[in-house]
Coordinates of C-alpha atoms and ligand atoms in Angstrom, one line a residue:
X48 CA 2.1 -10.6 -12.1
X49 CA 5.3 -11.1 -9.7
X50 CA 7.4 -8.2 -10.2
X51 CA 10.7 -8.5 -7.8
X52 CA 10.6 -5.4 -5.3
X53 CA 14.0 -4.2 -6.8
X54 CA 12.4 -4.0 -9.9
X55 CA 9.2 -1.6 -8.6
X56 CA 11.7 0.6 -6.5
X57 CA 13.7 1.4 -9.9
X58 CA 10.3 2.5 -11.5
X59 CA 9.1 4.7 -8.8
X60 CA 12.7 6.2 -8.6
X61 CA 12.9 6.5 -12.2
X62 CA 9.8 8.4 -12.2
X63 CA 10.0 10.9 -9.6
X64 CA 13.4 11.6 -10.9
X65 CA 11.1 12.4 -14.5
X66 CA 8.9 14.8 -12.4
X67 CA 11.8 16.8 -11.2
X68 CA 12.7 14.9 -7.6
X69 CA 16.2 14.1 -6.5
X70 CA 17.0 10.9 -4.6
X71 CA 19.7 11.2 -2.4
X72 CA 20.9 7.7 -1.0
X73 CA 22.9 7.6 2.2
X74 CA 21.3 10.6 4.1
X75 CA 19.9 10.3 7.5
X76 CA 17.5 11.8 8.9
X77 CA 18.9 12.4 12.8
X78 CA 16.5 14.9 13.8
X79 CA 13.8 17.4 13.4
X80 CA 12.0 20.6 14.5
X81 CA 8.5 22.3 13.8
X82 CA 6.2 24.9 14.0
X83 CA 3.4 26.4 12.8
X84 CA 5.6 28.1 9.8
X85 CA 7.4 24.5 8.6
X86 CA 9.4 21.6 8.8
X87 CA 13.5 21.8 10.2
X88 CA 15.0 18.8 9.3
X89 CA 19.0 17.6 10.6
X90 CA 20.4 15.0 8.0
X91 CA 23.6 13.1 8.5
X92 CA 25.6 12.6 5.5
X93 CA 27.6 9.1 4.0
X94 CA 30.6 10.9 5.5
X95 CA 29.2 12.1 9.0
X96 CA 28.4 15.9 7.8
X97 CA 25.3 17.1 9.4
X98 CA 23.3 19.5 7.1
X99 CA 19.4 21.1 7.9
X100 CA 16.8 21.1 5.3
X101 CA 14.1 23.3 5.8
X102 CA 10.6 22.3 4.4
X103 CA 6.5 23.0 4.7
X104 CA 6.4 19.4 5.4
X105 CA 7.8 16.0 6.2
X106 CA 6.3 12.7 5.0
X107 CA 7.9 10.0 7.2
X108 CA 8.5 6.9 4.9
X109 CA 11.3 5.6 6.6
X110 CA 10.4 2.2 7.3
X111 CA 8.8 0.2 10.3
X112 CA 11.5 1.4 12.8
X113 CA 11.1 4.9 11.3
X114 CA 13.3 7.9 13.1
X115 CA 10.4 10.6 12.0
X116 CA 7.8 8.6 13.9
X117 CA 9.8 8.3 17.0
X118 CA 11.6 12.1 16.4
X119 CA 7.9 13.2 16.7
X120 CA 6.6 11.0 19.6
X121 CA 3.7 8.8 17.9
X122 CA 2.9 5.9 19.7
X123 CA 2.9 2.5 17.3
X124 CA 0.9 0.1 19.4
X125 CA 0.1 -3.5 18.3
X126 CA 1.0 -7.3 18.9
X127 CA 4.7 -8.5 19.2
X128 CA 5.9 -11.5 16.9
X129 CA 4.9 -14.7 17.3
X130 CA 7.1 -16.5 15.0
X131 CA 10.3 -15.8 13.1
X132 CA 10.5 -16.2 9.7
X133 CA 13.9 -17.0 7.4
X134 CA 14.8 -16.3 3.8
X135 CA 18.0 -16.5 2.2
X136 CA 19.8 -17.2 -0.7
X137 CA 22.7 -20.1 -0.8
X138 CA 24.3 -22.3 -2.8
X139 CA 23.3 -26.4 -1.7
X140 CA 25.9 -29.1 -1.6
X141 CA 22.7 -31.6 -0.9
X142 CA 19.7 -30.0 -2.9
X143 CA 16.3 -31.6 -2.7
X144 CA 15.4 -33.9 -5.8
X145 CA 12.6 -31.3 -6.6
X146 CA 11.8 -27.5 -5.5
X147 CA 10.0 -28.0 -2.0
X148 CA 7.4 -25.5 -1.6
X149 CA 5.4 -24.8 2.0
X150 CA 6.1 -28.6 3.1
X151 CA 5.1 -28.4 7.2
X152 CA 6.4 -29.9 10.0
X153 CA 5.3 -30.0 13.4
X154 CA 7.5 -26.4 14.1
X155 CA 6.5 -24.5 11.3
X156 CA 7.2 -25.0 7.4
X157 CA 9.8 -24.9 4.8
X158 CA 10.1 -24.3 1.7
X159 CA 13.0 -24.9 -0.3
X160 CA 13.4 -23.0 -4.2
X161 CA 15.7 -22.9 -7.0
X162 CA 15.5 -19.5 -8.8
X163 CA 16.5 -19.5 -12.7
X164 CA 20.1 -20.2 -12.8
X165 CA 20.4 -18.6 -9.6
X166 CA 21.2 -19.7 -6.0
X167 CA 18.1 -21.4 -4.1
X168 CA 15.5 -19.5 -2.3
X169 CA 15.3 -21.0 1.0
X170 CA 12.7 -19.8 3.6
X171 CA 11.6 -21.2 6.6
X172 CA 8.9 -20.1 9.1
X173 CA 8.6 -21.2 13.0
X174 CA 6.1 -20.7 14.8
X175 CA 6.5 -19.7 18.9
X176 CA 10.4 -18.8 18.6
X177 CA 11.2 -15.3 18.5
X178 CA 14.5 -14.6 18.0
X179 CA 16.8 -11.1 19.0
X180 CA 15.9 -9.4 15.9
X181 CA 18.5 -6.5 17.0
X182 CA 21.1 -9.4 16.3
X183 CA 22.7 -9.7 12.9
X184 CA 21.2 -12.9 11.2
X185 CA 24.5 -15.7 10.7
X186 CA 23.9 -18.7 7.9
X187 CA 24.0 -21.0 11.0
X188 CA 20.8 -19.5 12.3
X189 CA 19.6 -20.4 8.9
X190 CA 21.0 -23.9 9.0
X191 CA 19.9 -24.8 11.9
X192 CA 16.2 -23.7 10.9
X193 CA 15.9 -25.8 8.0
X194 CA 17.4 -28.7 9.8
X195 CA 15.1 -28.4 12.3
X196 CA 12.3 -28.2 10.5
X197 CA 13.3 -30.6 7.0
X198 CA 15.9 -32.9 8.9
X199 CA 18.7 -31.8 6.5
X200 CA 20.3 -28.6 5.7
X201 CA 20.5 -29.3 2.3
X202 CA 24.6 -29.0 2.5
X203 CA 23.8 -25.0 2.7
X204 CA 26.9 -22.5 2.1
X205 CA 28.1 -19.9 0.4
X206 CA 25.2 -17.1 1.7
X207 CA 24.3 -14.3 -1.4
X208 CA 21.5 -12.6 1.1
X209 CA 19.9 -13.3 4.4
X210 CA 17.1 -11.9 5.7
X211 CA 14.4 -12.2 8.9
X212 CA 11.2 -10.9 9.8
X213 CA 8.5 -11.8 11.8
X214 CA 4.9 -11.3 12.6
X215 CA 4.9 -8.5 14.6
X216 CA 2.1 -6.4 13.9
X217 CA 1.8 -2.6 14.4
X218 CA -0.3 0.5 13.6
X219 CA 1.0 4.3 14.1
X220 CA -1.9 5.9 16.3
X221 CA -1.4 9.3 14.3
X222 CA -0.6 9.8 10.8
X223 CA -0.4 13.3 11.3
X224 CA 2.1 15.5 14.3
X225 CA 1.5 18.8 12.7
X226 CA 3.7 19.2 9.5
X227 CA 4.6 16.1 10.1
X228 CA 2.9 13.0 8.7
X229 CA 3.4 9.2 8.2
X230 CA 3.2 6.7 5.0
X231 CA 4.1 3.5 4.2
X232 CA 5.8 1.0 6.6
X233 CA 6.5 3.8 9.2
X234 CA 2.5 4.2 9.9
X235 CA 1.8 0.2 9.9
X236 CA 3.6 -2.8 10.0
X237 CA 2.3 -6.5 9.3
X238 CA 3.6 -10.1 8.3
X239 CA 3.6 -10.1 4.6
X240 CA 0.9 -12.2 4.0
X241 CA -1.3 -11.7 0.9
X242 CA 1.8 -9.2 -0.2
X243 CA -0.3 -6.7 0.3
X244 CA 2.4 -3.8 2.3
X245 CA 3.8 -2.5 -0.4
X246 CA 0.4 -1.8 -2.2
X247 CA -0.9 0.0 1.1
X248 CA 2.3 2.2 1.8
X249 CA 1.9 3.0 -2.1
X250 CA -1.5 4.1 -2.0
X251 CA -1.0 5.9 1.8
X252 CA 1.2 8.0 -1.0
X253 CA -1.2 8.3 -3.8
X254 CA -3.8 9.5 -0.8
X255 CA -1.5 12.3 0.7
X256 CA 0.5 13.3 -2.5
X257 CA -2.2 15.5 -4.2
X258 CA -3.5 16.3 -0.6
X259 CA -0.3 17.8 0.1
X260 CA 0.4 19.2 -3.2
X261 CA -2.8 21.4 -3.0
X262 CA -2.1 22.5 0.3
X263 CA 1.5 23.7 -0.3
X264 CA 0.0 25.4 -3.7
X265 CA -2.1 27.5 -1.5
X266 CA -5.5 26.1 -3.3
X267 CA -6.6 24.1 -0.5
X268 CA -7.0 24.5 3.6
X269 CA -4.4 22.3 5.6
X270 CA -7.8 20.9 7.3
X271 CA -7.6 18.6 3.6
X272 CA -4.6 16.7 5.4
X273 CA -6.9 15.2 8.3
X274 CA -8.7 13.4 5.7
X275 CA -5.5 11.4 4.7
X276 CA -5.5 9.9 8.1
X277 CA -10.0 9.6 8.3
X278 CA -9.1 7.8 4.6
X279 CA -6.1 5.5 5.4
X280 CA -5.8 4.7 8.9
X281 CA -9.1 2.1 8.9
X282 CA -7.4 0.3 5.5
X283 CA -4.6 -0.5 7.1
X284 CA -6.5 -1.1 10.6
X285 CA -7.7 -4.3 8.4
X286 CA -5.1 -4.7 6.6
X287 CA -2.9 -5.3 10.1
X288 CA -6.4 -7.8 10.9
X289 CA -6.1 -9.9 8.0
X290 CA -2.4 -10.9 8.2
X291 CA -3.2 -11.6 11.7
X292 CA -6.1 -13.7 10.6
X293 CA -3.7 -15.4 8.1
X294 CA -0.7 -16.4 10.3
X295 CA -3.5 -17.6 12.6
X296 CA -4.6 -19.8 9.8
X297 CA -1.1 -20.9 9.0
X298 CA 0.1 -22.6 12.4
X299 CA 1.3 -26.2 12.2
X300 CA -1.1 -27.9 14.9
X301 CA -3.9 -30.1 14.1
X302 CA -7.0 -27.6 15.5
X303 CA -5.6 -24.8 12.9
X304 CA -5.0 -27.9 10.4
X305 CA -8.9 -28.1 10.8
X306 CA -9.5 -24.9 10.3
X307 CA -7.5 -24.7 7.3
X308 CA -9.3 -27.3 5.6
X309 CA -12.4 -25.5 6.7
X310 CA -11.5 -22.3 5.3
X311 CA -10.2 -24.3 1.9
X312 CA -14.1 -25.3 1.3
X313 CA -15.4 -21.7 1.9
X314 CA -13.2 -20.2 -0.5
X315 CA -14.1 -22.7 -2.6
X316 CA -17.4 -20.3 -2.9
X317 CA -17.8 -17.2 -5.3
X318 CA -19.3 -14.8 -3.4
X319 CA -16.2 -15.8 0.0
X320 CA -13.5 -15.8 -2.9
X321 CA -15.1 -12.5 -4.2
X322 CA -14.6 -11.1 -0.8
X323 CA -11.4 -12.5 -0.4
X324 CA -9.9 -11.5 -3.2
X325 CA -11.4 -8.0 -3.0
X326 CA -10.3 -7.5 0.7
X327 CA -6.3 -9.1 -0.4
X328 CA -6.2 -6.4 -3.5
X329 CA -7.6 -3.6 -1.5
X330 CA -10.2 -3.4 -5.0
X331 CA -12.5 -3.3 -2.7
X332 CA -11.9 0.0 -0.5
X333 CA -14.5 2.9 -0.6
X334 CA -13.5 5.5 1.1
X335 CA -16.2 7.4 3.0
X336 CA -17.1 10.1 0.1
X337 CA -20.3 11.7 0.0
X338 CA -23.6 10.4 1.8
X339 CA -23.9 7.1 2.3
X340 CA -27.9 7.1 1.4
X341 CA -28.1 9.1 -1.6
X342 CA -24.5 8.9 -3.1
X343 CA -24.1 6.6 -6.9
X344 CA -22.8 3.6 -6.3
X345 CA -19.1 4.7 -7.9
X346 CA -18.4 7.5 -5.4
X347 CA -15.8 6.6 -3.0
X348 CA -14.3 3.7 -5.2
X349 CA -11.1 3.5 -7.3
X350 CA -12.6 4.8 -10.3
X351 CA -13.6 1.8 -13.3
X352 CA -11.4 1.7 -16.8
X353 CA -13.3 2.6 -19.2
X354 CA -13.3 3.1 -22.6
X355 CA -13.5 6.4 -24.0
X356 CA -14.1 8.8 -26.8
X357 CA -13.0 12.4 -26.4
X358 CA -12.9 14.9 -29.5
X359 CA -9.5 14.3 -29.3
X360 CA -9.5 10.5 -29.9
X361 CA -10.1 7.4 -28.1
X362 CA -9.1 7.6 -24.8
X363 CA -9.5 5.5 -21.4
X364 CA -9.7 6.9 -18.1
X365 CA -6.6 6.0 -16.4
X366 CA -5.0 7.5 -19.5
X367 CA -6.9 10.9 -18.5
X368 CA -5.2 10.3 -14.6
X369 CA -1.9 10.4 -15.4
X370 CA -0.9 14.1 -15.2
X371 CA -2.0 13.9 -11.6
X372 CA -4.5 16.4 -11.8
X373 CA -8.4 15.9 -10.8
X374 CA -10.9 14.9 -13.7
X375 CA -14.8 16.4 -14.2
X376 CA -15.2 13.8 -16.7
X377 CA -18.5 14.9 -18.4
X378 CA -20.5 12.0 -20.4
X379 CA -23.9 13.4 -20.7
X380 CA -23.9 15.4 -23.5
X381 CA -27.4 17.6 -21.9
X382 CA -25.2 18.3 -19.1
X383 CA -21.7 19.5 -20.0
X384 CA -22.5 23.2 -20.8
X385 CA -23.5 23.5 -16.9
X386 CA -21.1 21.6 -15.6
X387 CA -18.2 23.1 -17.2
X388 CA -20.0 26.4 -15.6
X389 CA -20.2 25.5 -12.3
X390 CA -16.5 24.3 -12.2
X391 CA -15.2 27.5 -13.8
X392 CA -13.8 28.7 -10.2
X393 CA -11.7 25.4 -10.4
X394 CA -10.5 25.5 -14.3
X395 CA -6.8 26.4 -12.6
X396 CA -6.4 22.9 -11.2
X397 CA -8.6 20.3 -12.6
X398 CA -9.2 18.5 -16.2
X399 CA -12.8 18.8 -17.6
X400 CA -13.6 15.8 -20.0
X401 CA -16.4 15.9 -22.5
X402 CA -16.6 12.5 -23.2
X403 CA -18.5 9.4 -24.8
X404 CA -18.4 6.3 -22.8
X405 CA -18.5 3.2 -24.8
X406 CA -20.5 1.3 -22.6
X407 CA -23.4 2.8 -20.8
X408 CA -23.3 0.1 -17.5
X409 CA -19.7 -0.1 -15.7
X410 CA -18.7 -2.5 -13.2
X411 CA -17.6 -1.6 -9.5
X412 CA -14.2 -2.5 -8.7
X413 CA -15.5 -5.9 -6.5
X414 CA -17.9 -7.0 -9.5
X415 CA -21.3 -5.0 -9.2
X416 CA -22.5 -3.4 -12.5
X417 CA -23.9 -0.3 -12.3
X418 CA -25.6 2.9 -15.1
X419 CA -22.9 4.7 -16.2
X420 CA -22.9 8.1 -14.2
X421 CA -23.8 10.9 -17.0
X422 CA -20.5 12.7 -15.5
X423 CA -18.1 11.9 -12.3
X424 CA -15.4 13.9 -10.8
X425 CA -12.4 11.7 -10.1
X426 CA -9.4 12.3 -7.6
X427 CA -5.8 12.4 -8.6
X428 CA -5.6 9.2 -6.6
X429 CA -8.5 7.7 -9.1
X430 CA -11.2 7.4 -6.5
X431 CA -14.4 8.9 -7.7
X432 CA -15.8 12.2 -5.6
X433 CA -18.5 12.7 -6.8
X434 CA -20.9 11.1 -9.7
X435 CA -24.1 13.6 -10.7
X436 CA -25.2 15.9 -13.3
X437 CA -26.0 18.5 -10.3
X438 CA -23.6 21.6 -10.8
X439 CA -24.7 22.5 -7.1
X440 CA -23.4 19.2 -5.9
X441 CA -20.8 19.7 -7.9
X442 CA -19.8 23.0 -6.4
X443 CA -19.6 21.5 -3.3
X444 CA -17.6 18.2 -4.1
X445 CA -14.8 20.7 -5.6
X446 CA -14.6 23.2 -2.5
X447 CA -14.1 20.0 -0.2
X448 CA -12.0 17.9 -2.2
X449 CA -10.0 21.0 -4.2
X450 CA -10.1 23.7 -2.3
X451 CA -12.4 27.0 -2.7
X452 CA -13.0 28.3 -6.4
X453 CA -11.0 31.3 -7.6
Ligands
LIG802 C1 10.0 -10.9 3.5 C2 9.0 -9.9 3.1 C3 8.3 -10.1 1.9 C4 7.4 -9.1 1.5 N1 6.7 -9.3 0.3 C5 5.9 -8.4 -0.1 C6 5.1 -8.6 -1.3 O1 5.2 -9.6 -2.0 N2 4.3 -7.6 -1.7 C7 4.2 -6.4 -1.0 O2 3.4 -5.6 -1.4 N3 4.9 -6.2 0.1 C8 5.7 -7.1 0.6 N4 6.4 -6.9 1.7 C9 6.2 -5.6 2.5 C10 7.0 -4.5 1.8 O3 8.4 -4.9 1.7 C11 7.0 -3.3 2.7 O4 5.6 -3.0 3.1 C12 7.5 -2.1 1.9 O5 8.8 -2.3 1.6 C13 7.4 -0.8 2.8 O6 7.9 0.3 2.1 P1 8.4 1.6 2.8 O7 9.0 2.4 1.7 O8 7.2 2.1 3.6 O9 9.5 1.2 3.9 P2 10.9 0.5 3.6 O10 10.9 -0.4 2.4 O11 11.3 -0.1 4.9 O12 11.8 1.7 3.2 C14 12.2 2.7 4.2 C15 13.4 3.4 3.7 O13 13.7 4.5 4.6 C16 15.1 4.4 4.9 N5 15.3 5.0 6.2 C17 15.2 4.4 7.4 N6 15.5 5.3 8.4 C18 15.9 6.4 7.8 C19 16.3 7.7 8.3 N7 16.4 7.9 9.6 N8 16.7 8.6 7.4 C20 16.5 8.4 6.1 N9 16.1 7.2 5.6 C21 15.8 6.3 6.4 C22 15.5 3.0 4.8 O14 16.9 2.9 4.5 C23 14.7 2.5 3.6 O15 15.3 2.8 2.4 C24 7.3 -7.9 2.2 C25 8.0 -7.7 3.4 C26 8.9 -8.7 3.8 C27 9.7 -8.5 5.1

């Protein structure tokens, strides 16, 4: 599925707008205050007018240079780029006979795209030039790129969009400052190899959202927020390793030429592939939920699909996610009566489930297949807390993840 970025920013917005959020475009954040009572905020207007907003809290998602991170004085170590990257969108005089895609040259690689009845895509990578990034990019730069690295510019002219990034790879070394906290490009930065940032930022949200939400409801302890950072930090910790790994893998010279052919035959294997693949799509992310020795093999991952019948109709799980609240999805029939007990204290903020699961074995997100668990309690985020028919265990798994029973 390649759905342009435009496109996915127009469904999120759409959506929070559904749930009651405004957008406001043009507003900067300048400044900010806390303490142990909330968030001040200063925020500079399209026309220069400074106005505070007051909050509980502040989620910093304001990008890889982001004003919150600096405002609150977290450090964002990592590596500098080693390359610089081009894109841009132009009209050709001079077009290639055929789309070019990732031709390399002894600097770096090119590759050279018409879009439908569009301008071309033009993108070029080079490898050990770093340019000013505070500069504004020209179409010469551009130009001069390609021809450097195809032997032609192609007759380039007539610039729609231009755009440069590079390699540089960075990793906030806080999530949290108090009220304050970090998501997205603002807690981790990365070349976008894999396309794999805008997944992570999405799911730092999905992580801290209902976090946040119980927290501000009064349900849950603000000691629940230090688990978004315990939870999200290490994903992107390897996330920021793999793209380093890949751009690694992607220089021009003969050695990494090599390599590259070696690596070409070991993904050629299932099981590497599997890995792979599971590692790219983050699928394969447990989070550290429960005991590692006695938990069921579902608890801590992204909770399976599955196919359900509820005495309300058929259902499937994620369909049972989408309020946004937690699920006690109940599928042993011996056990429900108890359950539904034992999570009375909790009945103000969570979804039990009686359910029938179609199939009684149900595959981990990276391919095992496991018993179906005769009743799991999933996170609004759709990672599973806890998989038992234990009402004690139970108990417990809803005071840490929810908050104490009323
Ligand atoms: C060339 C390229 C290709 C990519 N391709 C992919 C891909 O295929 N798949 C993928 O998953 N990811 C991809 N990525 C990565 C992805 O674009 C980013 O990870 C993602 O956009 C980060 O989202 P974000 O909301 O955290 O930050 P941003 O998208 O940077 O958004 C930050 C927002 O905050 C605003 N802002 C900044 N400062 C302030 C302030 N002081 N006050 C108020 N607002 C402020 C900015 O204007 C901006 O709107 C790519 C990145 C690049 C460079």
């Amino acid at each position: 599925l390649v759905l342009p970025q435009t496109r996915t920013e127009a469904i999120l917005e759409a959506r929070v707008r559904d749930v009651g959020v405004s957008v406001r475009w043009s507003a900067e954040v300048v400044g900010l205050t806390q303490d142990e009572t909330g968030v001040k905020v200063e925020v500079r207007g399209a026309d220069g007018t400074l106005e505070q907003v007051a909050a509980d809290y502040l989620v910093g998602c304001d990008g890889g240079r982001s004003t919150v991170r600096k405002l609150v004085g977290i450090d964002f170590p990592g590596t500098p780029g080693t390359l610089t990257a081009m894109l841009a969108d132009v009209e050709l005089a001079d077009p290639p006979e055929r789309p070019v895609y990732m031709q390399r040259s002894e600097f770096g690689q090119f590759s050279v795209l018409h879009q439908d009845a569009g301008p071309w895509r033009v993108m070029t990578v080079e490898y050990d030039r770093v340019t000013d990034r505070s500069a504004p990019m020209e179409l010469a730069d551009m130009r001069t790129s390609v021809a450097r690295l195809a032997g032609t510019d192609f007759g380039m002219h007539s610039p729609h969009w231009l755009s440069r990034f590079t390699d540089a790879a960075r990793q906030a070394v806080d999530y949290r400052r108090g009220r304050v906290l970090l998501a997205g490009d603002a807690a981790h930065i990365h070349h976008p190899s894999g396309g794999q940032g805008l997944n992570l930022g999405v799911q730092d949200a999905m992580n801290l959202g209902w976090k946040l939400a119980l927290v501000c409801q009064g349900y849950a302890p603000a000691e629940l927020l230090d688990t978004y950072e315990s939870e999200r930090h290490p994903v992107a910790e390897r996330v920021v390793a793999n793209t380093r790994a890949q751009t690694a893998l992607s220089r021009p010279d003969r050695h990494t030429e090599a390599l590259r052919d070696l690596f070409e035959t070991l993904i050629g294997f299932e099981p590497v592939n599997r890995y792979l693949s599971g590692m790219i799509s983050a699928l394969d992310l447990r989070y550290p939920i429960g005991d590692p020795l006695t938990r069921h093999p579902l608890v801590g991952y992204r909770v399976p699909d599955a196919d359900l019948k509820t005495t309300t109709g058929d259902t499937h799980v994620f369909a049972l996610l989408r309020p946004g609240r937690p699920v006690l999805l109940c599928l042993d029939p011996g056990t429900v009566g108890a359950l539904t007990e034992a999570a009375g204290g909790w009945a103000d903020r969570i979804e039990i489930v009686p359910a029938h699961a179609e199939k009684d074995a149900w595959a981990v997100p990276v391919g095992e297949v496991v018993p179906a668990p005769g009743a799991l309690l999933v996170r609004p985020d759709g990672y599973v807390a806890w998989a038992d028919t234990d009402p004690a265990s139970l108990r417990t798994a809803l005071d840490t993840w929810f908050g104490p029973a009323r």
